Each structure stands twice: as structure tokens, then as C-alpha cells.
mmCIF file of C-alpha atoms in Angstrom:
data_model
loop_
_atom_site.group_PDB
_atom_site.id
_atom_site.type_symbol
_atom_site.label_atom_id
_atom_site.label_comp_id
_atom_site.label_asym_id
_atom_site.label_seq_id
_atom_site.Cartn_x
_atom_site.Cartn_y
_atom_site.Cartn_z
ATOM 1 C CA MET A 84 37.461 -3.975 -10.241
ATOM 2 C CA MET A 85 35.991 -2.620 -6.874
ATOM 3 C CA LEU A 86 32.814 -0.723 -7.619
ATOM 4 C CA VAL A 87 32.584 2.210 -5.369
ATOM 5 C CA ALA A 88 30.097 4.911 -5.138
ATOM 6 C CA ARG A 89 28.954 7.938 -3.210
ATOM 7 C CA MET A 90 25.114 8.798 -3.141
ATOM 8 C CA ALA A 91 23.964 12.319 -1.860
ATOM 9 C CA GLY A 92 26.967 13.001 0.521
ATOM 10 C CA GLN A 93 26.915 9.684 2.024
ATOM 11 C CA GLU A 94 30.254 8.126 2.731
ATOM 12 C CA GLU A 95 31.536 5.831 0.206
ATOM 13 C CA VAL A 96 30.696 2.262 0.050
ATOM 14 C CA THR A 97 31.177 -0.704 -2.204
ATOM 15 C CA LEU A 98 28.404 -2.305 -4.248
ATOM 16 C CA ALA A 99 29.418 -5.545 -2.910
ATOM 17 C CA ALA A 100 28.963 -4.470 0.472
ATOM 18 C CA LEU A 101 25.495 -2.999 -0.124
ATOM 19 C CA PHE A 102 24.599 -6.092 -1.701
ATOM 20 C CA ASP A 103 25.792 -8.352 0.835
ATOM 21 C CA THR A 104 23.666 -6.450 3.397
ATOM 22 C CA CYS A 105 20.663 -7.105 1.348
ATOM 23 C CA LEU A 106 21.298 -10.469 1.387
ATOM 24 C CA LYS A 107 21.697 -10.616 5.082
ATOM 25 C CA LEU A 108 18.350 -8.940 5.501
ATOM 26 C CA ARG A 109 16.611 -11.357 3.415
ATOM 27 C CA GLU A 110 17.938 -14.400 5.416
ATOM 28 C CA GLU A 111 17.093 -12.542 8.623
ATOM 29 C CA VAL A 112 13.485 -12.218 7.219
ATOM 30 C CA GLU A 113 13.351 -15.722 6.087
ATOM 31 C CA ASN A 114 14.498 -17.295 9.221
ATOM 32 C CA SER A 115 12.418 -15.197 11.636
ATOM 33 C CA THR A 116 9.668 -16.746 13.200
ATOM 34 C CA LEU A 117 7.544 -13.515 13.679
ATOM 35 C CA PRO A 118 4.059 -12.924 11.835
ATOM 36 C CA THR A 119 4.522 -11.136 8.448
ATOM 37 C CA ASN A 120 2.452 -8.528 9.773
ATOM 38 C CA SER A 121 4.330 -7.828 12.874
ATOM 39 C CA ASP A 122 5.756 -4.182 13.249
ATOM 40 C CA LYS A 123 9.139 -5.316 13.792
ATOM 41 C CA LEU A 124 9.436 -7.807 10.746
ATOM 42 C CA GLN A 125 7.771 -4.875 8.556
ATOM 43 C CA VAL A 126 10.236 -2.602 9.548
ATOM 44 C CA LYS A 127 13.094 -5.086 8.513
ATOM 45 C CA ILE A 128 11.386 -5.544 5.164
ATOM 46 C CA LYS A 129 10.912 -1.977 4.567
ATOM 47 C CA GLU A 130 14.663 -1.748 5.151
ATOM 48 C CA GLY A 131 15.474 -4.398 2.755
ATOM 49 C CA ILE A 132 13.447 -2.591 0.145
ATOM 50 C CA ASP A 133 15.374 0.596 1.062
ATOM 51 C CA GLU A 134 18.813 -0.893 0.678
ATOM 52 C CA LEU A 135 18.050 -2.976 -2.547
ATOM 53 C CA ILE A 136 16.608 0.414 -4.058
ATOM 54 C CA LYS A 137 19.793 2.105 -3.249
ATOM 55 C CA THR A 138 21.688 -0.651 -4.692
ATOM 56 C CA THR A 139 19.818 -0.828 -7.795
ATOM 57 C CA VAL A 140 19.804 2.876 -8.634
ATOM 58 C CA LEU A 141 23.788 2.770 -8.222
ATOM 59 C CA VAL A 142 24.068 -0.349 -10.270
ATOM 60 C CA SER A 143 22.598 1.776 -13.051
ATOM 61 C CA GLU A 144 24.554 4.993 -12.407
ATOM 62 C CA LEU A 145 27.660 3.019 -12.319
ATOM 63 C CA GLY A 146 26.585 1.149 -15.748
ATOM 64 C CA VAL A 147 27.605 -2.329 -14.509
ATOM 65 C CA PHE A 148 25.234 -3.689 -17.042
ATOM 66 C CA SER A 149 25.219 -2.717 -20.740
ATOM 67 C CA SER A 150 23.272 -3.294 -23.579
ATOM 68 C CA ASN A 151 23.889 -6.266 -26.191
ATOM 69 C CA GLU A 152 26.148 -7.792 -23.206
ATOM 70 C CA THR A 153 26.526 -11.495 -23.167
ATOM 71 C CA LEU A 154 27.208 -13.609 -19.959
ATOM 72 C CA ASP A 155 30.879 -14.351 -20.960
ATOM 73 C CA GLU A 156 31.585 -10.601 -21.022
ATOM 74 C CA LEU A 157 29.810 -10.128 -17.654
ATOM 75 C CA PRO A 158 32.544 -9.664 -15.095
ATOM 76 C CA THR A 159 32.333 -12.356 -12.247
ATOM 77 C CA SER A 160 31.927 -9.490 -9.430
ATOM 78 C CA SER A 161 28.838 -8.429 -11.326
ATOM 79 C CA ILE A 162 26.703 -11.437 -11.977
ATOM 80 C CA LYS A 163 25.231 -11.455 -8.263
ATOM 81 C CA PHE A 164 23.741 -8.057 -8.996
ATOM 82 C CA LEU A 165 21.430 -9.870 -11.609
ATOM 83 C CA LEU A 166 19.428 -10.828 -8.404
ATOM 84 C CA LEU A 167 18.344 -7.544 -7.453
ATOM 85 C CA PRO A 168 14.924 -7.408 -8.992
ATOM 86 C CA VAL A 169 14.019 -10.800 -7.626
ATOM 87 C CA LEU A 170 15.265 -9.825 -4.024
ATOM 88 C CA LEU A 171 12.992 -6.656 -4.563
ATOM 89 C CA GLY A 172 10.135 -8.995 -5.450
ATOM 90 C CA TYR A 173 10.629 -11.023 -2.191
ATOM 91 C CA PHE A 174 10.336 -8.234 -0.254
ATOM 92 C CA SER A 175 7.827 -6.517 -1.797
ATOM 93 C CA GLU A 176 5.563 -9.394 -1.988
ATOM 94 C CA LYS A 177 5.769 -9.490 2.051
ATOM 95 C CA ARG A 178 4.570 -5.856 2.590
ATOM 96 C CA THR A 179 1.280 -5.326 4.621
ATOM 97 C CA ASP A 180 1.487 -1.579 4.463
ATOM 98 C CA ILE A 181 -0.552 -1.183 1.253
ATOM 99 C CA ASP A 182 -3.345 -2.803 -0.858
ATOM 100 C CA ARG A 183 -2.667 -6.513 -1.300
ATOM 101 C CA LEU A 184 -3.525 -6.183 -4.958
ATOM 102 C CA GLU A 185 -0.918 -3.568 -5.495
ATOM 103 C CA VAL A 186 1.461 -5.714 -3.699
ATOM 104 C CA LEU A 187 1.019 -8.475 -6.147
ATOM 105 C CA ARG A 188 1.358 -6.115 -8.946
ATOM 106 C CA ILE A 189 4.985 -4.785 -7.663
ATOM 107 C CA ALA A 190 6.154 -8.454 -7.231
ATOM 108 C CA ASN A 191 4.957 -9.619 -10.428
ATOM 109 C CA VAL A 192 6.857 -6.786 -12.173
ATOM 110 C CA TYR A 193 10.130 -7.648 -10.301
ATOM 111 C CA TYR A 194 10.000 -11.239 -10.976
ATOM 112 C CA LYS A 195 9.071 -10.716 -14.570
ATOM 113 C CA ASP A 196 11.976 -8.371 -14.765
ATOM 114 C CA PHE A 197 14.466 -10.915 -13.272
ATOM 115 C CA ILE A 198 13.244 -13.792 -15.510
ATOM 116 C CA MET A 199 13.505 -11.628 -18.744
ATOM 117 C CA ARG A 200 17.095 -10.409 -17.778
ATOM 118 C CA CYS A 201 18.249 -13.902 -16.998
ATOM 119 C CA LYS A 202 16.804 -15.012 -20.497
ATOM 120 C CA GLN A 203 18.408 -12.025 -22.128
ATOM 121 C CA TYR A 204 21.837 -13.564 -20.563
ATOM 122 C CA GLU A 205 20.937 -17.062 -21.752
ATOM 123 C CA LEU A 206 20.814 -18.014 -18.200
ATOM 124 C CA THR A 207 17.525 -19.787 -18.505
ATOM 125 C CA ASP A 208 14.867 -20.728 -21.346
ATOM 126 C CA ALA A 209 11.748 -20.767 -19.072
ATOM 127 C CA SER A 210 8.778 -18.795 -20.702
ATOM 128 C CA LEU A 211 6.990 -16.414 -18.663
ATOM 129 C CA PRO A 212 3.529 -17.506 -17.703
ATOM 130 C CA GLU A 213 0.442 -15.678 -18.825
ATOM 131 C CA ASP A 214 -1.320 -13.316 -16.842
ATOM 132 C CA GLN A 215 -3.519 -10.223 -16.695
ATOM 133 C CA ILE A 216 -1.946 -8.307 -13.950
ATOM 134 C CA GLU A 217 -0.218 -6.121 -16.412
ATOM 135 C CA GLU A 218 -3.483 -5.725 -18.841
ATOM 136 C CA ALA A 219 -5.278 -4.814 -15.475
ATOM 137 C CA ASP A 220 -2.433 -2.304 -14.644
ATOM 138 C CA HIS A 221 -2.873 -0.580 -18.204
ATOM 139 C CA ASN A 222 -6.340 -0.509 -18.291
ATOM 140 C CA ASP A 223 -7.133 0.401 -14.463
ATOM 141 C CA ALA A 224 -9.334 -2.766 -14.208
ATOM 142 C CA LEU A 225 -10.615 -5.750 -16.239
ATOM 143 C CA PRO A 226 -14.166 -5.690 -17.620
ATOM 144 C CA GLU A 227 -16.391 -6.829 -14.628
ATOM 145 C CA GLU A 228 -18.532 -8.829 -16.775
ATOM 146 C CA LYS A 229 -15.626 -10.962 -18.242
ATOM 147 C CA ILE A 230 -14.358 -11.766 -14.454
ATOM 148 C CA VAL A 231 -17.763 -12.719 -13.070
ATOM 149 C CA HIS A 232 -18.387 -15.104 -16.259
ATOM 150 C CA LYS A 233 -14.908 -16.684 -15.676
ATOM 151 C CA ALA A 234 -15.759 -17.014 -12.047
ATOM 152 C CA SER A 235 -19.251 -18.228 -12.258
ATOM 153 C CA THR A 236 -18.930 -20.425 -15.352
ATOM 154 C CA LYS A 237 -19.007 -24.325 -14.663
ATOM 155 C CA ARG A 238 -16.688 -26.314 -16.811
ATOM 156 C CA GLY A 239 -17.497 -29.937 -17.882
ATOM 157 C CA MET A 240 -15.221 -32.808 -18.811
ATOM 158 C CA PRO A 241 -11.972 -31.510 -20.396
ATOM 159 C CA THR A 242 -11.270 -31.906 -23.818
ATOM 160 C CA PRO A 243 -8.854 -34.130 -25.473
ATOM 161 C CA LYS A 244 -6.778 -30.878 -26.291
ATOM 162 C CA GLU A 245 -7.066 -29.603 -22.898
ATOM 163 C CA LEU A 246 -5.953 -32.914 -21.502
ATOM 164 C CA GLU A 247 -2.857 -33.009 -24.066
ATOM 165 C CA VAL A 248 -1.944 -29.539 -22.773
ATOM 166 C CA MET A 249 -2.457 -30.567 -19.022
ATOM 167 C CA ALA A 250 -0.240 -33.521 -19.440
ATOM 168 C CA ARG A 251 2.521 -31.055 -21.124
ATOM 169 C CA GLN A 252 2.141 -28.990 -18.000
ATOM 170 C CA ARG A 253 2.690 -31.837 -15.816
ATOM 171 C CA GLU A 254 5.816 -33.157 -17.608
ATOM 172 C CA GLU A 255 6.899 -29.517 -17.322
ATOM 173 C CA LYS A 256 6.451 -29.086 -13.659
ATOM 174 C CA LEU A 257 8.324 -32.487 -13.410
ATOM 175 C CA ARG A 258 11.364 -31.602 -15.225
ATOM 176 C CA ARG A 259 11.502 -28.289 -13.577
ATOM 177 C CA TYR A 260 11.458 -29.885 -10.116
ATOM 178 C CA LYS A 261 14.332 -32.292 -11.125
ATOM 179 C CA GLU A 262 16.366 -28.999 -12.174
ATOM 180 C CA LYS A 263 15.653 -27.298 -9.219
ATOM 181 C CA LYS A 264 16.793 -30.132 -7.015
ATOM 182 C CA ALA A 265 20.013 -30.488 -9.012
ATOM 183 C CA VAL A 266 20.694 -26.817 -8.975
ATOM 184 C CA ALA A 267 20.325 -26.688 -5.212
ATOM 185 C CA ASP A 268 22.733 -29.711 -4.956
ATOM 186 C CA ARG A 269 25.282 -28.148 -7.300
ATOM 187 C CA LEU A 270 25.027 -24.776 -5.288
ATOM 188 C CA ALA A 271 25.767 -26.435 -1.788
ATOM 189 C CA GLU A 272 28.630 -28.226 -3.270
ATOM 190 C CA LEU A 273 30.095 -24.726 -4.543
ATOM 191 C CA LYS A 274 29.432 -23.157 -1.417
ATOM 192 C CA LYS A 275 31.449 -25.875 0.284
ATOM 193 C CA ALA A 276 34.241 -25.333 -2.271
ATOM 194 C CA LEU A 277 34.447 -21.603 -1.511
ATOM 195 C CA ASP A 278 35.359 -22.308 2.069
ATOM 196 C CA ASN A 279 38.737 -23.350 0.906
ATOM 197 C CA PRO A 280 40.755 -20.323 0.881
ATOM 198 C CA GLY A 281 42.664 -21.426 -2.171
ATOM 199 C CA HIS A 282 39.658 -21.470 -4.633
ATOM 200 C CA ASP A 283 39.875 -19.780 -7.995
ATOM 201 C CA GLU A 284 37.674 -17.369 -9.927
ATOM 202 C CA ASP A 285 35.855 -20.070 -11.857
ATOM 203 C CA THR A 286 34.614 -21.660 -8.799
ATOM 204 C CA LEU A 287 33.151 -18.161 -7.797
ATOM 205 C CA ARG A 288 31.862 -17.503 -10.982
ATOM 206 C CA ASN A 289 30.207 -20.717 -11.158
ATOM 207 C CA TYR A 290 28.637 -20.312 -7.815
ATOM 208 C CA TYR A 291 27.054 -16.846 -8.593
ATOM 209 C CA ILE A 292 25.711 -18.342 -11.743
ATOM 210 C CA THR A 293 24.073 -21.472 -10.000
ATOM 211 C CA MET A 294 22.746 -18.671 -7.604
ATOM 212 C CA VAL A 295 21.245 -16.908 -10.171
ATOM 213 C CA LYS A 296 19.522 -20.068 -11.390
ATOM 214 C CA LYS A 297 18.239 -21.218 -8.290
ATOM 215 C CA PHE A 298 16.553 -18.109 -7.841
ATOM 216 C CA VAL A 299 15.205 -18.413 -11.452
ATOM 217 C CA HIS A 300 13.092 -21.573 -10.316
ATOM 218 C CA GLU A 301 12.052 -19.923 -7.189
ATOM 219 C CA SER A 302 11.008 -16.821 -9.145
ATOM 220 C CA LEU A 303 8.999 -18.682 -11.541
ATOM 221 C CA ASP A 304 7.214 -20.480 -8.544
ATOM 222 C CA GLU A 305 6.477 -17.498 -7.001
ATOM 223 C CA LEU A 306 5.267 -15.834 -10.105
ATOM 224 C CA GLN A 307 2.671 -18.533 -10.601
ATOM 225 C CA SER A 308 1.485 -17.963 -6.959
ATOM 226 C CA VAL A 309 0.990 -14.271 -7.573
ATOM 227 C CA ILE A 310 -0.877 -14.494 -10.576
ATOM 228 C CA MET A 311 -3.414 -16.796 -9.154
ATOM 229 C CA GLU A 312 -3.758 -14.961 -5.924
ATOM 230 C CA HIS A 313 -4.253 -11.593 -8.014
ATOM 231 C CA LYS A 314 -6.606 -13.050 -10.193
ATOM 232 C CA MET A 315 -8.577 -14.510 -7.351
ATOM 233 C CA LEU A 316 -8.549 -11.148 -5.309
ATOM 234 C CA SER A 317 -9.646 -9.346 -8.409
ATOM 235 C CA GLU A 318 -12.665 -11.729 -8.999
ATOM 236 C CA MET A 319 -13.537 -11.368 -5.241
ATOM 237 C CA GLU A 320 -13.567 -7.695 -5.552
ATOM 238 C CA VAL A 321 -15.817 -7.612 -8.766
ATOM 239 C CA MET A 322 -18.242 -10.032 -6.914
ATOM 240 C CA LYS A 323 -18.269 -7.863 -3.833
ATOM 241 C CA LYS A 324 -19.379 -4.806 -6.025
ATOM 242 C CA LYS A 325 -21.967 -7.106 -7.728
ATOM 243 C CA GLY A 326 -23.250 -7.911 -4.333
ATOM 244 C CA MET A 327 -22.174 -11.486 -4.740
ATOM 245 C CA LEU A 328 -20.124 -11.457 -1.978
ATOM 246 C CA PRO A 329 -20.482 -9.506 1.295
ATOM 247 C CA SER A 330 -18.395 -6.157 1.507
ATOM 248 C CA SER A 331 -15.741 -5.882 3.824
ATOM 249 C CA GLU A 332 -14.552 -2.278 5.071
ATOM 250 C CA VAL A 333 -13.916 0.253 2.365
ATOM 251 C CA ALA A 334 -10.223 0.196 1.553
ATOM 252 C CA THR A 335 -8.576 3.402 0.784
ATOM 253 C CA LYS A 336 -6.988 3.772 -2.681
ATOM 254 C CA THR A 337 -3.446 4.023 -2.469
ATOM 255 C CA THR A 338 -1.061 5.761 -5.337
ATOM 256 C CA PRO A 339 0.430 3.009 -7.380
ATOM 257 C CA PHE A 340 4.096 2.469 -6.558
ATOM 258 C CA LYS A 341 6.746 2.629 -9.353
ATOM 259 C CA PRO A 342 9.057 -0.349 -9.068
ATOM 260 C CA ILE A 343 12.904 0.579 -9.585
ATOM 261 C CA LEU A 344 14.442 -1.459 -12.170
ATOM 262 C CA ILE A 345 18.048 -1.855 -13.381
ATOM 263 C CA THR A 346 18.892 0.057 -16.433
ATOM 264 C CA ARG A 347 21.337 -1.298 -19.195
ATOM 265 C CA ASP A 348 22.011 1.895 -20.610
ATOM 266 C CA ALA A 349 23.288 5.518 -19.344
ATOM 267 C CA ILE A 350 21.565 6.619 -15.955
ATOM 268 C CA ASN A 351 20.510 9.886 -17.314
ATOM 269 C CA LYS A 352 18.366 8.236 -19.859
ATOM 270 C CA ASN A 353 16.390 5.922 -18.129
ATOM 271 C CA VAL A 354 16.042 4.894 -14.339
ATOM 272 C CA PHE A 355 12.960 2.922 -14.773
ATOM 273 C CA GLY A 356 13.313 0.701 -17.773
ATOM 274 C CA MET A 357 13.662 -2.836 -19.148
ATOM 275 C CA GLY A 358 10.666 -2.820 -21.451
ATOM 276 C CA TYR A 359 8.140 -0.926 -18.975
ATOM 277 C CA PRO A 360 7.538 2.281 -21.012
ATOM 278 C CA SER A 361 4.652 3.211 -18.896
ATOM 279 C CA HIS A 362 7.051 4.061 -15.994
ATOM 280 C CA PRO A 363 8.241 7.662 -15.799
ATOM 281 C CA SER A 364 12.196 8.233 -16.059
ATOM 282 C CA MET A 365 13.919 10.299 -13.625
ATOM 283 C CA SER A 366 17.584 11.220 -12.940
ATOM 284 C CA VAL A 367 19.147 10.008 -9.623
ATOM 285 C CA ALA A 368 19.100 13.346 -8.248
ATOM 286 C CA GLU A 369 15.696 13.474 -8.658
ATOM 287 C CA PHE A 370 14.989 10.041 -7.371
ATOM 288 C CA TYR A 371 16.909 10.802 -4.339
ATOM 289 C CA ASP A 372 14.960 13.935 -3.813
ATOM 290 C CA GLN A 373 11.725 12.011 -4.151
ATOM 291 C CA ARG A 374 12.869 9.491 -1.319
ATOM 292 C CA VAL A 375 13.604 12.269 1.093
ATOM 293 C CA LYS A 376 10.192 13.684 0.450
ATOM 294 C CA ASP A 377 8.568 10.112 1.023
ATOM 295 C CA GLY A 378 10.627 9.709 4.102
ATOM 296 C CA TRP A 379 12.868 6.873 3.025
ATOM 297 C CA PHE A 380 16.030 8.874 3.026
ATOM 298 C CA PRO A 381 17.226 11.316 5.347
ATOM 299 C CA ASP A 382 16.917 15.281 4.408
ATOM 300 C CA PRO A 383 20.319 16.760 4.179
ATOM 301 C CA SER A 384 19.188 19.919 4.809
ATOM 302 C CA LYS A 385 17.474 18.944 8.237
ATOM 303 C CA ARG A 386 20.782 17.486 9.957
ATOM 304 C CA LEU A 387 21.329 20.334 12.503
ATOM 305 C CA ASN A 388 18.335 19.393 14.711
ATOM 306 C CA CYS A 389 20.625 17.942 17.472
ATOM 307 C CA LEU A 390 24.206 18.436 19.075
ATOM 308 C CA GLN A 391 25.301 15.157 17.825
ATOM 309 C CA ASP A 392 24.653 16.186 14.040
ATOM 310 C CA GLN A 393 26.283 19.730 14.745
ATOM 311 C CA ALA A 394 29.433 17.968 15.988
ATOM 312 C CA GLU A 395 29.575 15.234 12.999
ATOM 313 C CA LEU A 396 29.305 18.066 10.478
ATOM 314 C CA GLY A 397 31.787 20.313 12.279
ATOM 315 C CA PRO A 398 31.650 23.870 13.829
ATOM 316 C CA GLU A 399 31.581 25.774 10.063
ATOM 317 C CA VAL A 400 28.915 23.838 8.600
ATOM 318 C CA ALA A 401 26.800 24.266 12.085
ATOM 319 C CA LYS A 402 27.461 28.203 11.839
ATOM 320 C CA GLU A 403 26.601 28.404 8.206
ATOM 321 C CA ALA A 404 23.372 26.908 9.071
ATOM 322 C CA GLU A 405 22.686 29.303 11.847
ATOM 323 C CA GLU A 406 23.356 31.945 9.740
ATOM 324 C CA HIS A 407 21.107 30.818 7.032
ATOM 325 C CA GLU A 408 18.376 30.546 9.696
ATOM 326 C CA GLU A 409 19.152 34.096 11.034
ATOM 327 C CA GLU A 410 18.843 35.302 7.595
ATOM 328 C CA GLU A 411 15.400 33.643 6.882
ATOM 329 C CA LYS A 412 14.206 35.134 9.952
ATOM 330 C CA GLU A 413 15.316 38.691 9.224
ATOM 331 C CA LYS A 414 13.922 38.106 5.751
ATOM 332 C CA ALA A 415 10.341 37.195 7.322
ATOM 333 C CA GLU A 416 10.571 40.171 9.640
ATOM 334 C CA GLU A 417 11.226 42.721 6.987
ATOM 335 C CA GLN A 418 8.487 41.360 4.553
ATOM 336 C CA ASP A 419 6.145 41.515 7.930
ATOM 337 C CA ASP A 420 5.370 37.896 7.236
ATOM 338 C CA PRO A 421 1.927 37.181 8.659
ATOM 339 C CA GLU A 422 2.637 33.608 9.845
ATOM 340 C CA LYS A 423 5.843 34.722 11.636
ATOM 341 C CA LEU A 424 4.094 37.577 13.069
ATOM 342 C CA ALA A 425 1.359 35.518 14.477
ATOM 343 C CA GLN A 426 4.093 33.185 15.711
ATOM 344 C CA ASP A 427 5.923 35.783 17.509
ATOM 345 C CA ARG A 428 2.553 37.430 19.034
ATOM 346 C CA LYS A 429 1.668 33.767 20.280
ATOM 347 C CA TRP A 430 4.941 33.553 22.236
ATOM 348 C CA ASP A 431 4.748 36.810 23.691
ATOM 349 C CA GLU A 432 1.413 36.164 24.967
ATOM 350 C CA TRP A 433 2.474 32.761 26.391
ATOM 351 C CA ARG A 434 5.579 34.368 28.165
ATOM 352 C CA ASP A 435 3.163 36.960 29.961
ATOM 353 C CA THR A 436 1.219 34.308 31.703
ATOM 354 C CA HIS A 437 4.214 31.930 32.109
ATOM 355 C CA ARG A 438 7.027 33.215 34.629
ATOM 356 C CA ARG A 439 10.197 31.570 33.602
ATOM 357 C CA GLY A 440 10.812 28.654 36.349
ATOM 358 C CA TRP A 441 7.306 28.320 37.167
ATOM 359 C CA GLY A 442 7.365 24.677 35.475
ATOM 360 C CA ASN A 443 10.593 23.562 37.619
ATOM 361 C CA THR A 444 8.974 21.773 40.611
ATOM 362 C CA TYR A 445 11.849 19.652 41.068
ATOM 363 C CA ASN A 446 12.930 19.183 44.583
ATOM 364 C CA ARG A 447 10.818 22.322 45.582
ATOM 365 C CA SER A 448 8.979 22.022 49.054
#
């Protein structure tokens, strides 16, 4: 079944096409030789986040995933949409326009959501690493004394119990490395098989499942790095406040960004979901209006600012917009709107001192 959606007056698009665009953007960013903080690459990263958010909202709106669903019940065409959170985590981790701690918090949410979802579909049995990012998110900050104590405490020789834990961790890392290599080899084989026009659906299904498993291993590695970096930066911030480290320029506090997660229930119940009750709910219409306000999506009410837009929308729509503008003007004049009166007075004064044609000096001798 082909999943087709229309969003806020835009032309119909398939979810598969949207998702393919997201994968292509990820490949372009991954293979780019530009520095991460370059404006050109950051524009592409923001574009990737934009497209992934649109796809995530549409996946939720169309009910691609449902509660208590098993992997066998999931259609082959829907398996790849499990990758939406991990792709959002990838792009979010590369943002340089917001505070780094906030970047790490966002990436942490996306990576954990992806792994939790894969565990629900029994695509992995990996355990999530323990971290204090969520704790810091709910409590605004970890106790400074606790962080400073951890940063400054010197450890002696590890105890036998600690050595045992370290040995288990080393074995787990070795096992995961072998699994990761086997999954990568298997994915390469399936990709070659897909090049054959006569491939069956089982081959395609195995390809998508193997791709998801590959991203599970990558997201576990990224999650470990995110947690370690977040912990280090948090400790450095506290030490700067205590005067233990030189303070850099004062960073402006940004509004926390709310990650967009896939829902497994009806879209009108929850857009932000999957075990994060602290994130507010909103409808798709409210979400789109907010994105328009933030400048991510185009404002449909401001599409008549140029002749090209008027031509695209047709003469009837353009005429209605002009009539609406005239009505608003008349209402303002009837109500003696002070702002409108001031603008008209200013315009009259300017015209008195600037005769028409004075500015046109082209080809004038």
C-alpha cells in the first residue's frame, strides 16, 4: 500500500519519497568535506531536520505504527520508518546554532527513543547505558557539589568487583563489534541482491531489517559518546562557576527544543510520545502553525508577495487577497488607527520633499 499524505495545502507526496530525501541528505552530509560549522553544511543539516520532522509527523498522522504491534505484523514498506529517530539524532548532534549541552540532550532523546522502539519490536536486546542527562533535564541541573566531587575525587586501584565489571564490559564491546561487522557484511550482500530486478519481497524486508540493526549498533556507540561529552561539559560548567576553570564568554540561555517523536497511537492524542510525558502534546495543525511561526515552514497567508506566487495560485486567489487587503485598509481608516494614520502622514511628508522621477538618474546628462 502506498502511503500518500497532504500537509497544509502542499501537493500530495509519498512518505517513501520524503524518507528517501532524508536518506539522501544524510549521505550528502556524511560525505561532505566541509567543516561541520560551515554555513553551507548547517543549512543542509537544518534541511534534513526539517524533512525528517515532516515525515515523522505524517507517519504519526497516518498511523503507520500501532500499539502492541509485532515485527511480523509490520508491513515491509513501514520498517524503514523506524529509522526516523536515529536520523534525527544524527542531524541534531551536528547542529552548531544552539548550546552544545542542548544539542547533546536532544540527540540523547532521539537515540534512546530509537533503541527503545527497536527493543519493542525485538530487533535488539541491547541495554540502554545509564546516564544523567534526563535527570539533569528534569531537575534543571545536577547538584554542583555532586559533580565537583566526582570530577575531583582520585580513585585508587580498582576493587575485584570493579575488575569483574570491566571484564564484562570488555567482552560486551568485543561481542558488539563482531555483531556490527557481521551486520555490515550482511547488508552489503542484500544491497547487491536488490540490484537484481527479480528480487522478491523477502529480500527487501531482510534488507530493511538489517539496515535497522546496523543503525542500532551505530546509535549505541553515538549514545555512549553523547553521554560522556555531556558529563564532561556539565562538570566543566560547574567548575567554571566555582572558579576552578577560566570562564569563557557568557552563553545566552536558549529555549529548550522539544524533540518530535513517532507516536504509536492516534495523532490527536499525542504528537510527542513514547515515554516522555514531560513533553507537551499538540495537534498536527498546532505543530504546523508553530513551525510557520519559527520560520521552518512557509506561511500560506504570505504567499502573495510576488508575481510568481500570484501566478501559481491563480487570478481568483490573488483577487481575493487584494480585496481582503483593501478591506483591512478601510477598517483601519474607519477606526482611525493611530499606526495607520502615522504611516500615511509620514508617506505624505516624504512625497512632498521627493518629487516623482528624482531618483531616476539613469542615462541622464
